[in-house]
CSV table of C-alpha atoms in Angstrom, one decimal:
chain,number,residue,atom,x,y,z
D,1,UNK,CA,149.7,232.0,58.2
D,2,UNK,CA,152.4,231.0,56.1
D,3,UNK,CA,152.6,226.9,55.9
D,4,UNK,CA,155.3,224.8,54.3
D,5,UNK,CA,154.0,222.4,51.6
D,6,UNK,CA,150.3,222.4,50.1
D,7,UNK,CA,147.6,222.8,52.6
D,8,UNK,CA,144.6,220.1,52.3
D,9,UNK,CA,142.0,221.0,54.6
D,10,UNK,CA,141.5,224.1,57.2
D,11,UNK,CA,139.3,222.9,60.0
D,12,UNK,CA,137.8,225.0,63.1
D,13,UNK,CA,137.7,223.6,66.3
D,14,UNK,CA,134.2,222.1,66.6
D,15,UNK,CA,133.1,223.9,70.1
D,16,UNK,CA,134.2,227.4,69.9
D,17,UNK,CA,136.2,228.1,66.7
D,18,UNK,CA,139.3,229.3,68.7
D,19,UNK,CA,141.7,227.0,67.1
D,20,UNK,CA,142.2,225.5,63.6
D,21,UNK,CA,143.8,222.4,61.9
D,22,UNK,CA,145.8,222.2,58.8
D,23,UNK,CA,147.3,219.5,57.4
D,24,UNK,CA,148.9,218.5,53.7
D,25,UNK,CA,151.9,217.3,52.1
D,26,UNK,CA,154.4,217.8,54.6
D,27,UNK,CA,153.0,214.6,56.5
D,28,UNK,CA,152.1,216.7,59.5
D,29,UNK,CA,149.1,218.2,60.9
D,30,UNK,CA,149.3,221.6,62.6
D,31,UNK,CA,147.4,223.3,65.2
D,32,UNK,CA,146.7,227.2,65.0
D,33,UNK,CA,145.2,230.1,66.8
D,34,UNK,CA,143.7,231.4,63.5
D,35,UNK,CA,143.0,235.0,64.8
D,36,UNK,CA,146.6,235.6,66.0
D,37,UNK,CA,148.2,233.5,62.9
D,38,UNK,CA,150.1,231.7,65.8
D,39,UNK,CA,151.4,228.1,65.2
D,40,UNK,CA,150.5,226.0,68.6
D,41,UNK,CA,151.8,222.6,67.7
D,42,UNK,CA,152.8,220.2,65.0
D,43,UNK,CA,152.0,216.7,64.9
D,44,UNK,CA,154.1,214.1,63.0
D,45,UNK,CA,153.5,210.4,62.6
D,46,UNK,CA,152.0,209.9,58.9
D,47,UNK,CA,154.2,208.3,56.5
D,48,UNK,CA,152.6,210.3,53.5
D,49,UNK,CA,150.5,213.4,52.8
D,50,UNK,CA,147.9,214.0,55.5
D,51,UNK,CA,144.6,214.4,53.7
D,52,UNK,CA,142.2,215.3,56.3
D,53,UNK,CA,141.8,216.0,60.1
D,54,UNK,CA,139.3,216.6,62.7
D,55,UNK,CA,139.0,217.8,66.3
D,56,UNK,CA,136.9,216.4,69.3
D,57,UNK,CA,134.2,218.3,70.9
D,58,UNK,CA,136.3,218.9,74.2
D,59,UNK,CA,139.5,219.8,72.0
D,60,UNK,CA,141.6,216.9,73.6
D,61,UNK,CA,142.0,214.5,70.8
D,62,UNK,CA,142.5,215.0,67.0
D,63,UNK,CA,142.1,212.3,64.3
D,64,UNK,CA,143.6,212.3,60.9
D,65,UNK,CA,143.9,210.1,57.9
D,66,UNK,CA,146.0,210.2,54.7
D,67,UNK,CA,148.0,208.7,51.9
D,68,UNK,CA,149.6,205.8,54.0
D,69,UNK,CA,146.1,204.4,54.5
D,70,UNK,CA,146.4,205.0,58.3
D,71,UNK,CA,143.8,206.8,60.6
D,72,UNK,CA,145.5,208.0,63.7
D,73,UNK,CA,144.1,209.3,67.1
D,74,UNK,CA,146.4,211.9,68.6
D,75,UNK,CA,146.5,213.5,72.1
D,76,UNK,CA,146.4,217.6,71.6
D,77,UNK,CA,148.1,218.4,74.8
D,78,UNK,CA,151.3,215.8,74.4
D,79,UNK,CA,151.5,215.6,70.8
D,80,UNK,CA,151.6,212.1,70.7
D,81,UNK,CA,150.0,209.3,68.6
D,82,UNK,CA,147.6,207.6,70.9
D,83,UNK,CA,146.4,204.7,68.2
D,84,UNK,CA,147.1,204.0,64.7
D,85,UNK,CA,144.3,202.1,63.0
D,86,UNK,CA,145.1,200.3,59.9
D,87,UNK,CA,142.9,198.3,57.6
D,88,UNK,CA,141.9,200.6,54.6
D,89,UNK,CA,143.1,199.3,51.3
D,90,UNK,CA,143.6,202.7,49.9
D,91,UNK,CA,144.3,206.3,50.8
D,92,UNK,CA,141.9,207.9,53.4
D,93,UNK,CA,140.0,210.8,52.3
D,94,UNK,CA,138.1,212.0,55.1
D,95,UNK,CA,137.8,211.3,58.9
D,96,UNK,CA,135.4,212.3,61.8
D,97,UNK,CA,134.8,211.7,65.4
D,98,UNK,CA,131.4,210.8,66.4
D,99,UNK,CA,129.9,213.6,69.0
D,100,UNK,CA,131.4,211.7,72.2
D,101,UNK,CA,134.7,211.2,70.2
D,102,UNK,CA,134.6,207.7,71.1
D,103,UNK,CA,134.5,206.7,67.7
D,104,UNK,CA,136.5,207.8,64.4
D,105,UNK,CA,134.9,207.2,61.0
D,106,UNK,CA,137.2,207.3,58.2
D,107,UNK,CA,136.2,207.2,54.4
D,108,UNK,CA,138.7,205.9,52.0
D,109,UNK,CA,139.2,205.5,48.0
D,110,UNK,CA,138.7,201.6,48.8
D,111,UNK,CA,134.8,202.4,48.7
D,112,UNK,CA,134.5,201.8,52.5
D,113,UNK,CA,133.7,203.7,55.5
D,114,UNK,CA,135.0,202.3,58.8
D,115,UNK,CA,134.5,202.9,62.4
D,116,UNK,CA,137.2,202.7,64.9
D,117,UNK,CA,136.7,202.3,68.5
D,118,UNK,CA,138.9,205.0,70.4
D,119,UNK,CA,138.8,203.3,73.7
D,120,UNK,CA,139.4,199.7,72.7
D,121,UNK,CA,142.6,198.1,71.9
D,122,UNK,CA,140.8,196.0,69.0
D,123,UNK,CA,143.0,196.6,65.6
D,124,UNK,CA,139.9,195.9,63.5
D,125,UNK,CA,137.2,198.4,62.9
D,126,UNK,CA,133.8,197.8,65.0
D,127,UNK,CA,132.0,198.3,61.7
D,128,UNK,CA,132.3,198.8,58.1
D,129,UNK,CA,129.9,200.6,55.9
D,130,UNK,CA,130.7,199.2,52.4
D,131,UNK,CA,127.7,200.1,50.2
D,132,UNK,CA,129.5,202.7,47.9
D,133,UNK,CA,130.7,201.7,44.5
D,134,UNK,CA,133.5,204.1,44.4
D,135,UNK,CA,135.8,205.9,46.5
D,136,UNK,CA,134.3,207.9,49.6
D,137,UNK,CA,135.1,211.6,49.4
D,138,UNK,CA,133.1,213.0,52.5
D,139,UNK,CA,131.9,211.7,55.7
D,140,UNK,CA,129.8,213.8,58.1
D,141,UNK,CA,128.4,212.6,61.5
D,142,UNK,CA,125.4,213.7,63.5
D,143,UNK,CA,124.4,212.4,66.8
D,144,UNK,CA,122.7,209.3,65.2
D,145,UNK,CA,123.7,209.6,61.6
D,146,UNK,CA,126.3,209.3,59.2
D,147,UNK,CA,126.3,211.3,55.8
D,148,UNK,CA,128.7,210.0,53.0
D,149,UNK,CA,129.6,211.2,49.6
D,150,UNK,CA,131.0,209.0,46.8
D,151,UNK,CA,132.6,209.3,43.6
D,152,UNK,CA,129.6,207.0,42.5
D,153,UNK,CA,127.5,209.8,42.3
D,154,UNK,CA,125.3,209.0,45.5
D,155,UNK,CA,125.1,210.5,48.7
D,156,UNK,CA,124.0,208.0,51.4
D,157,UNK,CA,122.6,208.8,54.8
D,158,UNK,CA,123.0,205.9,57.7
D,159,UNK,CA,120.5,206.3,60.2
D,160,UNK,CA,122.0,204.3,63.1
D,161,UNK,CA,119.1,204.5,65.4
D,162,UNK,CA,116.7,203.0,63.0
D,163,UNK,CA,119.4,200.7,61.1
D,164,UNK,CA,118.3,202.3,57.8
D,165,UNK,CA,120.1,203.3,54.7
D,166,UNK,CA,118.7,206.0,52.6
D,167,UNK,CA,120.3,206.8,49.0
D,168,UNK,CA,120.0,209.8,46.6
D,169,UNK,CA,121.5,210.0,43.2
D,170,UNK,CA,123.3,213.0,42.0
D,171,UNK,CA,124.8,211.7,39.1
D,172,UNK,CA,128.3,213.5,39.0
D,173,UNK,CA,131.2,212.7,41.3
D,174,UNK,CA,130.3,214.0,44.7
D,175,UNK,CA,133.2,216.1,46.2
D,176,UNK,CA,131.8,217.1,49.7
D,177,UNK,CA,128.5,216.9,51.9
D,178,UNK,CA,127.1,218.3,55.0
D,179,UNK,CA,124.3,218.6,57.3
D,180,UNK,CA,122.5,222.1,57.4
D,181,UNK,CA,123.0,223.4,60.9
D,182,UNK,CA,119.2,222.9,61.9
D,183,UNK,CA,119.6,219.2,60.6
D,184,UNK,CA,116.7,219.3,58.4
D,185,UNK,CA,118.7,219.5,55.1
D,186,UNK,CA,121.8,218.0,53.3
D,187,UNK,CA,124.2,220.2,51.0
D,188,UNK,CA,126.0,218.2,48.2
D,189,UNK,CA,128.6,219.4,45.9
D,190,UNK,CA,129.8,217.6,42.8
D,191,UNK,CA,132.1,217.6,39.7
D,192,UNK,CA,129.6,219.2,37.5
D,193,UNK,CA,130.2,222.7,39.4
D,194,UNK,CA,127.0,222.8,41.1
D,195,UNK,CA,125.7,222.4,44.6
D,196,UNK,CA,122.3,220.6,45.6
D,197,UNK,CA,120.3,221.3,48.6
D,198,UNK,CA,118.3,218.4,49.4
D,199,UNK,CA,115.5,217.6,52.1
D,200,UNK,CA,117.3,215.2,54.3
D,201,UNK,CA,114.3,212.9,55.1
D,202,UNK,CA,112.3,212.8,51.4
D,203,UNK,CA,115.8,213.8,49.3
D,204,UNK,CA,113.6,216.1,47.5
D,205,UNK,CA,115.7,219.0,45.7
D,206,UNK,CA,115.2,222.3,47.3
D,207,UNK,CA,117.8,224.3,45.5
D,208,UNK,CA,120.7,224.6,43.2
D,209,UNK,CA,123.8,226.7,43.6
D,210,UNK,CA,126.0,227.5,40.4
D,211,UNK,CA,128.6,230.0,39.3
D,212,UNK,CA,131.7,228.4,40.8
D,213,UNK,CA,134.0,226.1,39.0
D,214,UNK,CA,134.4,222.3,40.4
D,215,UNK,CA,135.5,220.1,37.5
D,216,UNK,CA,138.7,218.4,38.9
D,217,UNK,CA,139.5,218.8,42.5
D,218,UNK,CA,137.9,217.8,45.8
D,219,UNK,CA,136.6,221.0,47.2
D,220,UNK,CA,134.9,222.0,50.4
D,221,UNK,CA,131.4,223.4,50.8
D,222,UNK,CA,129.2,224.3,53.8
D,223,UNK,CA,126.5,226.5,55.1
D,224,UNK,CA,127.0,229.7,57.2
D,225,UNK,CA,126.7,229.7,60.9
D,226,UNK,CA,122.9,230.4,60.7
D,227,UNK,CA,121.9,228.5,57.6
D,228,UNK,CA,121.4,231.8,55.6
D,229,UNK,CA,124.1,231.2,52.9
D,230,UNK,CA,125.6,228.4,51.2
D,231,UNK,CA,129.5,228.6,50.7
D,232,UNK,CA,131.8,226.9,48.5
D,233,UNK,CA,135.4,226.6,47.5
D,234,UNK,CA,136.2,227.4,43.7
D,235,UNK,CA,138.8,226.2,41.2
D,236,UNK,CA,139.1,230.0,40.1
D,237,UNK,CA,140.4,231.4,43.3
D,238,UNK,CA,137.4,232.5,44.8
D,239,UNK,CA,134.9,231.6,47.5
D,240,UNK,CA,131.4,231.8,46.4
D,241,UNK,CA,128.3,232.8,48.7
D,242,UNK,CA,124.6,232.1,47.8
D,243,UNK,CA,121.5,233.1,49.2
D,244,UNK,CA,120.1,229.8,50.6
D,245,UNK,CA,116.6,230.5,49.8
D,246,UNK,CA,116.6,232.8,46.9
D,247,UNK,CA,119.7,230.8,45.1
D,248,UNK,CA,121.1,234.1,44.2
D,249,UNK,CA,124.8,234.8,44.1
D,250,UNK,CA,125.5,237.1,47.0
D,251,UNK,CA,129.4,237.2,46.7
D,252,UNK,CA,132.4,235.9,44.9
D,253,UNK,CA,135.4,236.6,47.4
D,254,UNK,CA,138.8,236.7,45.8
D,255,UNK,CA,141.1,234.5,47.8
D,256,UNK,CA,144.2,234.5,45.2
D,257,UNK,CA,145.4,232.8,42.2
D,258,UNK,CA,144.8,229.3,42.2
D,259,UNK,CA,142.5,226.6,43.6
D,260,UNK,CA,140.8,227.1,47.0
D,261,UNK,CA,140.5,223.9,48.1
D,262,UNK,CA,139.4,224.1,51.8
D,263,UNK,CA,137.2,226.0,54.0
D,264,UNK,CA,135.8,226.0,57.3
D,265,UNK,CA,133.1,228.2,59.0
D,266,UNK,CA,133.2,229.5,62.6
D,267,UNK,CA,130.3,227.8,64.6
D,268,UNK,CA,128.8,230.9,65.9
D,269,UNK,CA,130.3,233.8,64.2
D,270,UNK,CA,130.6,235.3,60.7
D,271,UNK,CA,134.2,234.2,60.4
D,272,UNK,CA,135.6,232.1,57.9
D,273,UNK,CA,138.8,230.3,57.1
D,274,UNK,CA,140.3,229.3,53.4
D,275,UNK,CA,143.3,227.3,52.5
D,276,UNK,CA,145.0,227.8,49.0
D,277,UNK,CA,148.5,226.4,48.3
D,278,UNK,CA,150.6,226.9,51.3
D,279,UNK,CA,148.6,229.4,53.3
D,280,UNK,CA,145.5,229.8,55.3
D,281,UNK,CA,143.6,233.1,55.5
D,282,UNK,CA,141.0,234.3,58.3
D,283,UNK,CA,138.1,236.3,56.9
D,284,UNK,CA,135.8,238.2,59.3
D,285,UNK,CA,132.6,240.2,59.3
D,286,UNK,CA,130.2,241.0,56.7
D,287,UNK,CA,132.8,242.4,54.3
D,288,UNK,CA,135.0,239.4,54.7
D,289,UNK,CA,138.2,241.1,55.0
D,290,UNK,CA,141.5,239.1,55.5
D,291,UNK,CA,142.8,239.2,58.9
D,292,UNK,CA,146.4,238.5,59.9
D,293,UNK,CA,149.3,237.0,57.6
D,294,UNK,CA,148.4,235.4,54.3
D,295,UNK,CA,150.2,233.8,51.5
């Protein structure tokens, strides 16, 4: 898929993986059918580059954030802006819906996470989480938890049901965090070119994964669809796969010449999206051969 302008994230649809979102320096979001390489719709409304985007559980809404400090709620079918939320003092690095898509959570370089009610007309956030001491690089949401990574080197987990905050110190600036599919672990990547698997409840270090390069950029990481492999972007043009239990490198997938900044795993199948420069590639099956048009 050829895309004008640098691509920041590639995101799979959270439900069935049939759609993907891209966004970047051209100030737009684009909705694709990744298997056909077909552009379905373009969403315009941001004033600066779009740094992150996410889809709702029912594929009816999108949210996005970027360099204009705004958080935008979109209607997928019409392509129209439903709401623009303003309140961050700096660019918005990361956005996520809660599971019911009633709240958008946004993380910013202003060190805060803000929670916006999609159903209310109120302009201010319903909650602000401001414990971080530096910019928020990553936010992930489960049914009752918020997982946040910060440039201050800490990963914080907010248990909304219990009203508790748990914090683990990694040391190096964090670039990405995510829950394991079984909800028992958290995966954390940081600017020391290391990924760490932590026990979600105790913070115990369960595994470390190295070999990729991540010294400068905010790069994505994730777990495969069955939690069998740890997957990470790299600044040397590859995507790395490690065996989760053994920690051994299983595959270094060459994507192209440059930094692979974003990836997304299909929720149920061995299918991977990668974003580099102005193109997105779709990789399938165990051999991870590229499908469709690539850049």
